Coordinates of C-alpha atoms and ligand atoms in Angstrom, one line a residue:
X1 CA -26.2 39.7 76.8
X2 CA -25.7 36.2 75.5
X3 CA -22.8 37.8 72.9
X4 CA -24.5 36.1 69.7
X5 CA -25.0 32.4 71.9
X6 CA -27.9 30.8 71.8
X7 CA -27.7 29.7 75.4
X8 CA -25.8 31.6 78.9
X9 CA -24.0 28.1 79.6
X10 CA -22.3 28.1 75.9
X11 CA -21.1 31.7 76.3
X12 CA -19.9 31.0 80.0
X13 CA -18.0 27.7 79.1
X14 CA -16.4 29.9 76.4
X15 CA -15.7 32.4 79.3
X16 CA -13.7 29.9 81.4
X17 CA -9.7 30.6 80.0
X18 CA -10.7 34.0 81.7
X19 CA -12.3 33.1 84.6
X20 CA -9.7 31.2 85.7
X21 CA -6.9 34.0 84.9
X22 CA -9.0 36.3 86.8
X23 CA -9.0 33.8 89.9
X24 CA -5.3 33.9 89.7
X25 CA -5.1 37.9 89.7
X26 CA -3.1 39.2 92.8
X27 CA -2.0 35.6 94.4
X28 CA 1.9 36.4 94.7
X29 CA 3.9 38.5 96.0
X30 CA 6.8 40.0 94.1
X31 CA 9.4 37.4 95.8
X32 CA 6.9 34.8 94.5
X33 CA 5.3 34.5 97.6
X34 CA 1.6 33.1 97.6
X35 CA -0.9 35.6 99.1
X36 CA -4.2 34.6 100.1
X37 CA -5.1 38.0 101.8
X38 CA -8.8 38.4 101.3
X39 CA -8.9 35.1 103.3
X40 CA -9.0 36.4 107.0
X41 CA -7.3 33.4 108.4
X42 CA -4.1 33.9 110.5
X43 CA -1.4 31.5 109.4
X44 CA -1.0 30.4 113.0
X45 CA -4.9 29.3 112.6
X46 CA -4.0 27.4 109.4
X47 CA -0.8 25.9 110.9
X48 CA -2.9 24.1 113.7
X49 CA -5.7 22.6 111.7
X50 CA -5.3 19.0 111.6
X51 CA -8.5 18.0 110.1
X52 CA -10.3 19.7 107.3
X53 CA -13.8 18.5 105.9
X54 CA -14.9 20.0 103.0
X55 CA -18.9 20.3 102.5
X56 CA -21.0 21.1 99.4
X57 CA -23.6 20.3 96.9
X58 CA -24.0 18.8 93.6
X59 CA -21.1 20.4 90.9
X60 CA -19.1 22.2 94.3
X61 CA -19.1 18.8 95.6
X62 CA -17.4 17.2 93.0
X63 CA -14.9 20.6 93.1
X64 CA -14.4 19.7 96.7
X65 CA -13.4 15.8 95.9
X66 CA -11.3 17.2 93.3
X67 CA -9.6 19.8 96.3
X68 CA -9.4 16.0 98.5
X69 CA -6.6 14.8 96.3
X70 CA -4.4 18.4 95.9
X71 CA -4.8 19.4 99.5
X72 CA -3.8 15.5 100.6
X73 CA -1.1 15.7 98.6
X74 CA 0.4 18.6 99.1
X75 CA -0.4 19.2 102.9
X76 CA -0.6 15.7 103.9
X77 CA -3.7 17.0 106.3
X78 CA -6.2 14.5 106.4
X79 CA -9.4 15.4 104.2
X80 CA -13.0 14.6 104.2
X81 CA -15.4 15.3 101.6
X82 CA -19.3 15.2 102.3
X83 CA -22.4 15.9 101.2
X84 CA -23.9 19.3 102.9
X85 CA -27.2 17.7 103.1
X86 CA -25.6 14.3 104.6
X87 CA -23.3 16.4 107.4
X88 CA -24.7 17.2 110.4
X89 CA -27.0 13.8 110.4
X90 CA -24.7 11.8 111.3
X91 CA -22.8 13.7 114.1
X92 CA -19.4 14.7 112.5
X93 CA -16.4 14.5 114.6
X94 CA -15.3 18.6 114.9
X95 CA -13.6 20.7 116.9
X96 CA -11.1 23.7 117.2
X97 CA -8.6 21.9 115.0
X98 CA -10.6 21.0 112.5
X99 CA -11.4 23.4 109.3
X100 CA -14.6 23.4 107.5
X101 CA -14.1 24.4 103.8
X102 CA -17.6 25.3 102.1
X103 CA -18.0 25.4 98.6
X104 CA -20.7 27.0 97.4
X105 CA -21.1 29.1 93.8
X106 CA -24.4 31.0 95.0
X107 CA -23.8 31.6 98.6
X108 CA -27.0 30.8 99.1
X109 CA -27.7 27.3 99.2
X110 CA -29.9 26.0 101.8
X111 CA -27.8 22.7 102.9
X112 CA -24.4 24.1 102.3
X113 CA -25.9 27.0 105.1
X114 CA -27.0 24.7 107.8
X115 CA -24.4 22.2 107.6
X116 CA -21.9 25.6 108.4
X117 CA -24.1 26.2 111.2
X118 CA -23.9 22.9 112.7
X119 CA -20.2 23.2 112.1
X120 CA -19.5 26.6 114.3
X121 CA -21.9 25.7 116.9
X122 CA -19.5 23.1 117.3
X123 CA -16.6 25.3 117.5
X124 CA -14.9 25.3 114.2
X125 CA -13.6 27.7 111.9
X126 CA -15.1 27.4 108.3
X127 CA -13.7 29.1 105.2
X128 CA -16.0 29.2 102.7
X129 CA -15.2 29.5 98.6
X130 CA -17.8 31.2 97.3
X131 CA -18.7 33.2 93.9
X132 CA -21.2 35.9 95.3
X133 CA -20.1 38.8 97.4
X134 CA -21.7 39.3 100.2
X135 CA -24.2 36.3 100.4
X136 CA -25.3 34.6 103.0
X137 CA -22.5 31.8 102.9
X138 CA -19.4 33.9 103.4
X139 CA -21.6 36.1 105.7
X140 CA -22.1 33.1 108.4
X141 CA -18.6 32.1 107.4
X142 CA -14.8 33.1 109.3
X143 CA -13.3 33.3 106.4
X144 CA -13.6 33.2 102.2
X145 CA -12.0 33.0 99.5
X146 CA -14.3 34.6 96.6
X147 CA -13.5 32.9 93.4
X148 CA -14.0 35.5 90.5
X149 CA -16.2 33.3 87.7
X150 CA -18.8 36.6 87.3
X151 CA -22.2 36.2 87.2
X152 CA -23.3 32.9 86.3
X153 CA -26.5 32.5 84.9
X154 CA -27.2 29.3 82.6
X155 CA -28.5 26.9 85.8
X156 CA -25.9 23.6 85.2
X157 CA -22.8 25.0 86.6
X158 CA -19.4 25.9 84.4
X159 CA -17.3 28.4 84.8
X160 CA -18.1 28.8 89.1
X161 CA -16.8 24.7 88.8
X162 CA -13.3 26.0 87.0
X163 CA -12.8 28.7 89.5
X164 CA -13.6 26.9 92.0
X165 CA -11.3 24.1 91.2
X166 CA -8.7 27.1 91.3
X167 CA -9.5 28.4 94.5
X168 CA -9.2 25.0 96.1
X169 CA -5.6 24.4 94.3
X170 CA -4.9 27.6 95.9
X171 CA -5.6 27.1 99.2
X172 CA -4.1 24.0 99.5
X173 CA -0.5 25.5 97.8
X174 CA -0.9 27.7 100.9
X175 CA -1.2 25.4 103.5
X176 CA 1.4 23.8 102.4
X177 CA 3.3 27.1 102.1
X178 CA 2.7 28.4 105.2
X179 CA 3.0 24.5 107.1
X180 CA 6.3 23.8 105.7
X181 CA 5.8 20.6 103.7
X182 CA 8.2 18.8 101.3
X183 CA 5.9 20.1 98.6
X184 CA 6.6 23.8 99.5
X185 CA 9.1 23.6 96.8
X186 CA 6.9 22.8 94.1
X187 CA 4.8 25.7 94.6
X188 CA 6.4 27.7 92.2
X189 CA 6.4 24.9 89.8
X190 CA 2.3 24.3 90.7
X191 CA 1.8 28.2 89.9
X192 CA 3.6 28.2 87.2
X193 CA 1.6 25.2 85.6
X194 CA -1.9 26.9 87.0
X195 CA -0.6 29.9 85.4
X196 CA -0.6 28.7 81.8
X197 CA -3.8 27.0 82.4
X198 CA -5.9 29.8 80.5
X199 CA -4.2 28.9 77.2
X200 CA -4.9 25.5 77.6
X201 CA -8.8 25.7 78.4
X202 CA -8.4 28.0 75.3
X203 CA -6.9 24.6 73.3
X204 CA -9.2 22.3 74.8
X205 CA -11.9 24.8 73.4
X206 CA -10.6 24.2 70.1
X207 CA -12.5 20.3 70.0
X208 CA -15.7 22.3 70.4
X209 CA -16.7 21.4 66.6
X210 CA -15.7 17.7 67.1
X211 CA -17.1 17.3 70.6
X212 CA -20.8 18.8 69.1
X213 CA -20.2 16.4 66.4
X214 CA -20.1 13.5 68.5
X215 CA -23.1 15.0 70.9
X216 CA -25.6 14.7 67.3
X217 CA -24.1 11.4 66.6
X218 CA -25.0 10.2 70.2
X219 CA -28.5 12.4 70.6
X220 CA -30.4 9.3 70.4
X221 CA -29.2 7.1 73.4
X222 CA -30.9 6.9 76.1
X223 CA -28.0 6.4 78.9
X224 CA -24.4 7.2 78.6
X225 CA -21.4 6.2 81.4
X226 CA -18.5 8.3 82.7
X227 CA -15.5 6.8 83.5
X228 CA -12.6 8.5 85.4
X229 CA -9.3 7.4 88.1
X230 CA -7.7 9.7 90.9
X231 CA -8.8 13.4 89.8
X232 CA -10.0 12.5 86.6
X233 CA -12.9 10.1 89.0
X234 CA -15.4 13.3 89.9
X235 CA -14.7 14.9 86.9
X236 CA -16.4 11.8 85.4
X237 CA -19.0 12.1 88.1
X238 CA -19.4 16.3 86.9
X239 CA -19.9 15.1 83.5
X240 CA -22.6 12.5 84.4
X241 CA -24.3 15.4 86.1
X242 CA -24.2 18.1 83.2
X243 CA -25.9 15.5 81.0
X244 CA -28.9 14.5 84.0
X245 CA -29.8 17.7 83.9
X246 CA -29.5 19.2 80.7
X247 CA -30.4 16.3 78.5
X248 CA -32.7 14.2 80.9
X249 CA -30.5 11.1 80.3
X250 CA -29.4 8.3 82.2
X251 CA -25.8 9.0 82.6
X252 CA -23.7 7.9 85.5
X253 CA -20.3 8.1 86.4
X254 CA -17.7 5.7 87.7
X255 CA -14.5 5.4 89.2
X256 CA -12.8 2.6 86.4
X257 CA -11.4 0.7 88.8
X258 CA -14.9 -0.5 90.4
X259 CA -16.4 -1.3 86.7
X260 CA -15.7 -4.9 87.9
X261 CA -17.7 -4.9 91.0
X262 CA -21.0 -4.3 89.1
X263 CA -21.6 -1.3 86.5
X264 CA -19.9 -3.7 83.5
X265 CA -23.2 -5.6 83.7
X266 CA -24.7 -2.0 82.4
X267 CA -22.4 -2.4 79.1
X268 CA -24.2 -3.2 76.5
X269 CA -23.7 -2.8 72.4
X270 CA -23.2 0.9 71.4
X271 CA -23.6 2.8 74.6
X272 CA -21.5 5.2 74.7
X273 CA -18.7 5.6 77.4
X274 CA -16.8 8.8 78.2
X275 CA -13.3 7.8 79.6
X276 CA -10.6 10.6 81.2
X277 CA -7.7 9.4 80.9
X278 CA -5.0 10.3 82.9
X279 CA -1.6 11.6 82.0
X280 CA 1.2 9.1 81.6
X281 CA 2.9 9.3 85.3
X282 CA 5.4 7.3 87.4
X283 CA 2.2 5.4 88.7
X284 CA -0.1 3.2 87.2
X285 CA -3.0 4.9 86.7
X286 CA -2.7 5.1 83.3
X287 CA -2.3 1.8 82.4
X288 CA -5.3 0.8 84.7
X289 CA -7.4 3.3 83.1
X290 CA -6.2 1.7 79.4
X291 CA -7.6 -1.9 80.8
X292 CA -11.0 -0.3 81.7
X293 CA -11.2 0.9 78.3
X294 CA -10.3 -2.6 77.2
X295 CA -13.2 -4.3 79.2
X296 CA -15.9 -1.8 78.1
X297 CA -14.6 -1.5 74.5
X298 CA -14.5 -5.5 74.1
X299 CA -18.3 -5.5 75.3
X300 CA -19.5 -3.8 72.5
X301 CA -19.6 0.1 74.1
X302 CA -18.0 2.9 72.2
X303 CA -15.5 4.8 73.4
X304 CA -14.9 8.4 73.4
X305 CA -11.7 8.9 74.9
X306 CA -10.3 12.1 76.6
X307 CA -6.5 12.1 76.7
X308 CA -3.4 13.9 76.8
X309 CA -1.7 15.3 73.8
X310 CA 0.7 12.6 72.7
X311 CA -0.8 9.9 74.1
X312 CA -0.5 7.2 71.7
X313 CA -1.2 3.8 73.5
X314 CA -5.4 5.2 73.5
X315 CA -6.0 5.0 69.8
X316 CA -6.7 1.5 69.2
X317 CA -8.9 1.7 72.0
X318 CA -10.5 4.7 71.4
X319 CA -13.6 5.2 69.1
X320 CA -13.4 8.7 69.4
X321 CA -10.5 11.0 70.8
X322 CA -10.5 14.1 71.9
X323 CA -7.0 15.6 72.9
X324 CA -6.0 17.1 75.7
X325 CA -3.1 19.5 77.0
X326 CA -0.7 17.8 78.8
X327 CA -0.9 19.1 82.1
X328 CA -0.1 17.4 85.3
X329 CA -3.0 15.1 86.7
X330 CA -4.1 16.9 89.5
X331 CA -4.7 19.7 87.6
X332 CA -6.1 18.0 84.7
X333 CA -9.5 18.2 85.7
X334 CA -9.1 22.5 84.7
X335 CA -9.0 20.5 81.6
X336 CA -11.0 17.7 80.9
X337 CA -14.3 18.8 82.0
X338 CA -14.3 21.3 79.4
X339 CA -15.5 18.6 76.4
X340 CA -18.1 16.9 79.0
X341 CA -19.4 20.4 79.3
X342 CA -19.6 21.3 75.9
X343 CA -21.0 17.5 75.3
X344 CA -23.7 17.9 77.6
X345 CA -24.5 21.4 76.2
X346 CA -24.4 20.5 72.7
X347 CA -26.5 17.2 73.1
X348 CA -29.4 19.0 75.3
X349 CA -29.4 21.6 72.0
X350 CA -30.1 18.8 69.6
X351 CA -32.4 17.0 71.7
X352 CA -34.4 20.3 71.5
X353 CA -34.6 21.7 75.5
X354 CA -34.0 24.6 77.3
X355 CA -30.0 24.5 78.4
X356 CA -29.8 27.6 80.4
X357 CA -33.4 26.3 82.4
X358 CA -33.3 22.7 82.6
X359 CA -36.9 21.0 83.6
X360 CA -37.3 21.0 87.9
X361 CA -34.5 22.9 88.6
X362 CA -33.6 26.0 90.4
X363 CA -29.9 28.0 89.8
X364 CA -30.0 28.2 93.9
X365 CA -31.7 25.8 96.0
X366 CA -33.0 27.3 99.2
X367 CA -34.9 24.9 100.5
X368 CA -33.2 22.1 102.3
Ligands
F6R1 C1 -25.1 21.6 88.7 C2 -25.4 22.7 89.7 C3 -25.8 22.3 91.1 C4 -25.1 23.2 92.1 C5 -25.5 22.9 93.5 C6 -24.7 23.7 94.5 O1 -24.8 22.2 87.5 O2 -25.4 23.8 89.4 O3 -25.5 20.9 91.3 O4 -23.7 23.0 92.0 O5 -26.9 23.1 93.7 O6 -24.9 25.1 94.3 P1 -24.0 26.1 95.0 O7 -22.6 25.9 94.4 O8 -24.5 27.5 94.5 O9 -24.0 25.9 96.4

């Protein structure tokens, strides 16, 4: 069932451009309209929430700080990111108003559960985003949104991260939609952008040969950095994960902007450092991210730089480039994960281990 692959994860990274159009099936109406129907929340209950905390583990987690930015953005409704395992610990602040928004790819993972227990019993509502009908997750949960990845198999986490990144673009379109904001009028524009997005996972999949070429030349470092600004910041922290796990390695991510309060002691003479680089914009991300680059690069690390088609200002910067769509920046992380994926893959391959059952872990963790 691997379609000629040698591992689950390759064949499901190559399965993303149609995960993500099948997460899109059936989300407008024929005026245009977006529908979150299979949701079971009344827009009257989405128009009062004031607060919404967002609670996950590992790869949904970094989906859910991803979801922090768009829903901020677009809804201007005040968003908190945690840690399942952290949340009910240290006596979160809930009530009626607030919404919990669960991300979870099994359904079934131990901390994710108790944290939505410790959530109702305190009188919220929790939505959860979930891959697996009918699991426990969505069961204890008000409402779901099921995000339509398929069955994922290979342990490290792809394709449910790309559809959940969809769902949670989704759901905070609506809110806006159904509160009214300034951004309301974008959401055409936003669909129309997360609409094309299949073709472009299918571009970025195009870099495969050159991103497994620079997984052999790198397959004997022992530690490898991530670095990332604004959305591109977990996707650096996603791609740190997918090469823990797979390839044993030290790899950590950061956001660039706090290399100078520490991790720049870490640079040393050929490490490798992954960099996301934002799109060009109004702001000065860009720019930011360019001078991060500068500091690592001038400190002997190599950099393999991830940025948008175009992009010209990189290359002298920039041991290695991989290209990327041009797509706006809060959806570029549909994008730019899909090399770090590959990269982790690829690397883990050379390096001789099992991708689809990495050492000590477990594809759902029901323990707490
Ligand atoms: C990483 C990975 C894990 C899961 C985490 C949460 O590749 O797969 O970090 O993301 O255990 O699992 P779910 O989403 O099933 O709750």
């Amino acid at each position: 069932e691997k379609d000629g692959h040698d591992w689950f994860m390759r064949k499901e990274i190559l399965e993303q451009p149609r995960a993500v159009a099948d997460s899109l099936i059936g989300r407008r109406t024929p005026s245009g309209q977006l529908q979150l129907d299979e949701m079971r929340l009344a827009d009257e209950e989405l128009r009062d929430v004031d607060k919404i905390i967002i609670i996950a583990c590992g790869t949904s987690f970094y989906a859910g700080m991803v979801a922090k930015y768009a829903i901020e953005h677009w809804t201007r409704t005040p968003v908190e990111v945690e840690l399942a395992s952290e949340f009910r610990y240290r006596d979160p602040i809930i009530d009626a108003t607030t919404l919990i928004v669960a991300i979870s790819q099994s359904g079934e993972t131990a901390d994710t559960l108790q944290a939505i227990r410790h959530a109702r019993s305190q009188r919220a509502k929790v939505l959860a985003i979930c891959n697996t009908n009918g699991s426990s997750i969505p069961r204890e949960s008000d409402a779901v949104i099921y995000t339509h990845a398929g069955p994922e198999i290979g342990v490290a986490s792809t394709k449910g991260f790309l559809t959940q990144l969809v769902a949670c673009y989704l759901l905070a379109l609506y809110i806006a939609q159904v509160k009214g904001t300034r951004f309301g009028d974008e959401i055409d524009e936003i669909m129309r952008h997360l609409e094309a997005m299949p073709d472009h996972i299918e571009t970025v999949l195009g870099t495969a040969e050159q991103v497994y070429g620079l997984a052999a030349e790198h397959a004997s470092t022992r530690s490898v950095l991530f670095l990332g600004r604004h959305a591109g910041y977990p996707v650096a922290l996603e791609g740190a994960l997918k090469l823990k796990e797979l390839a044993y390695l030290h790899a950590e991510g950061f956001a660039a902007g706090e290399l100078k309060h520490g991790p720049i002691a870490l640079v040393e003479d050929g490490l490798p450092v992954l960099c996301v680089v934002p799109p060009k914009g109004r702001d000065q991300l860009h720019g930011k991210m360019l001078s991060g680059i500068q500091e690592v690069r001038a400190r002997g690390a190599r950099t393999i730089c991830l940025a948008e088609e175009g992009d010209d200002s990189i290359e002298p910067y920039a041991d290695a480039l991989i290209r990327l769509p041009k797509v706006p920046v809060l959806l570029q992380p549909l994008v730019s994960i899909v090399p770090l994926q590959l990269f982790a893959c690829e690397l883990a391959t050379v390096l001789g281990h099992d991708v689809d059952q990495p050492r000590n872990l477990a594809k759902s963790v029901t323990v707490e």
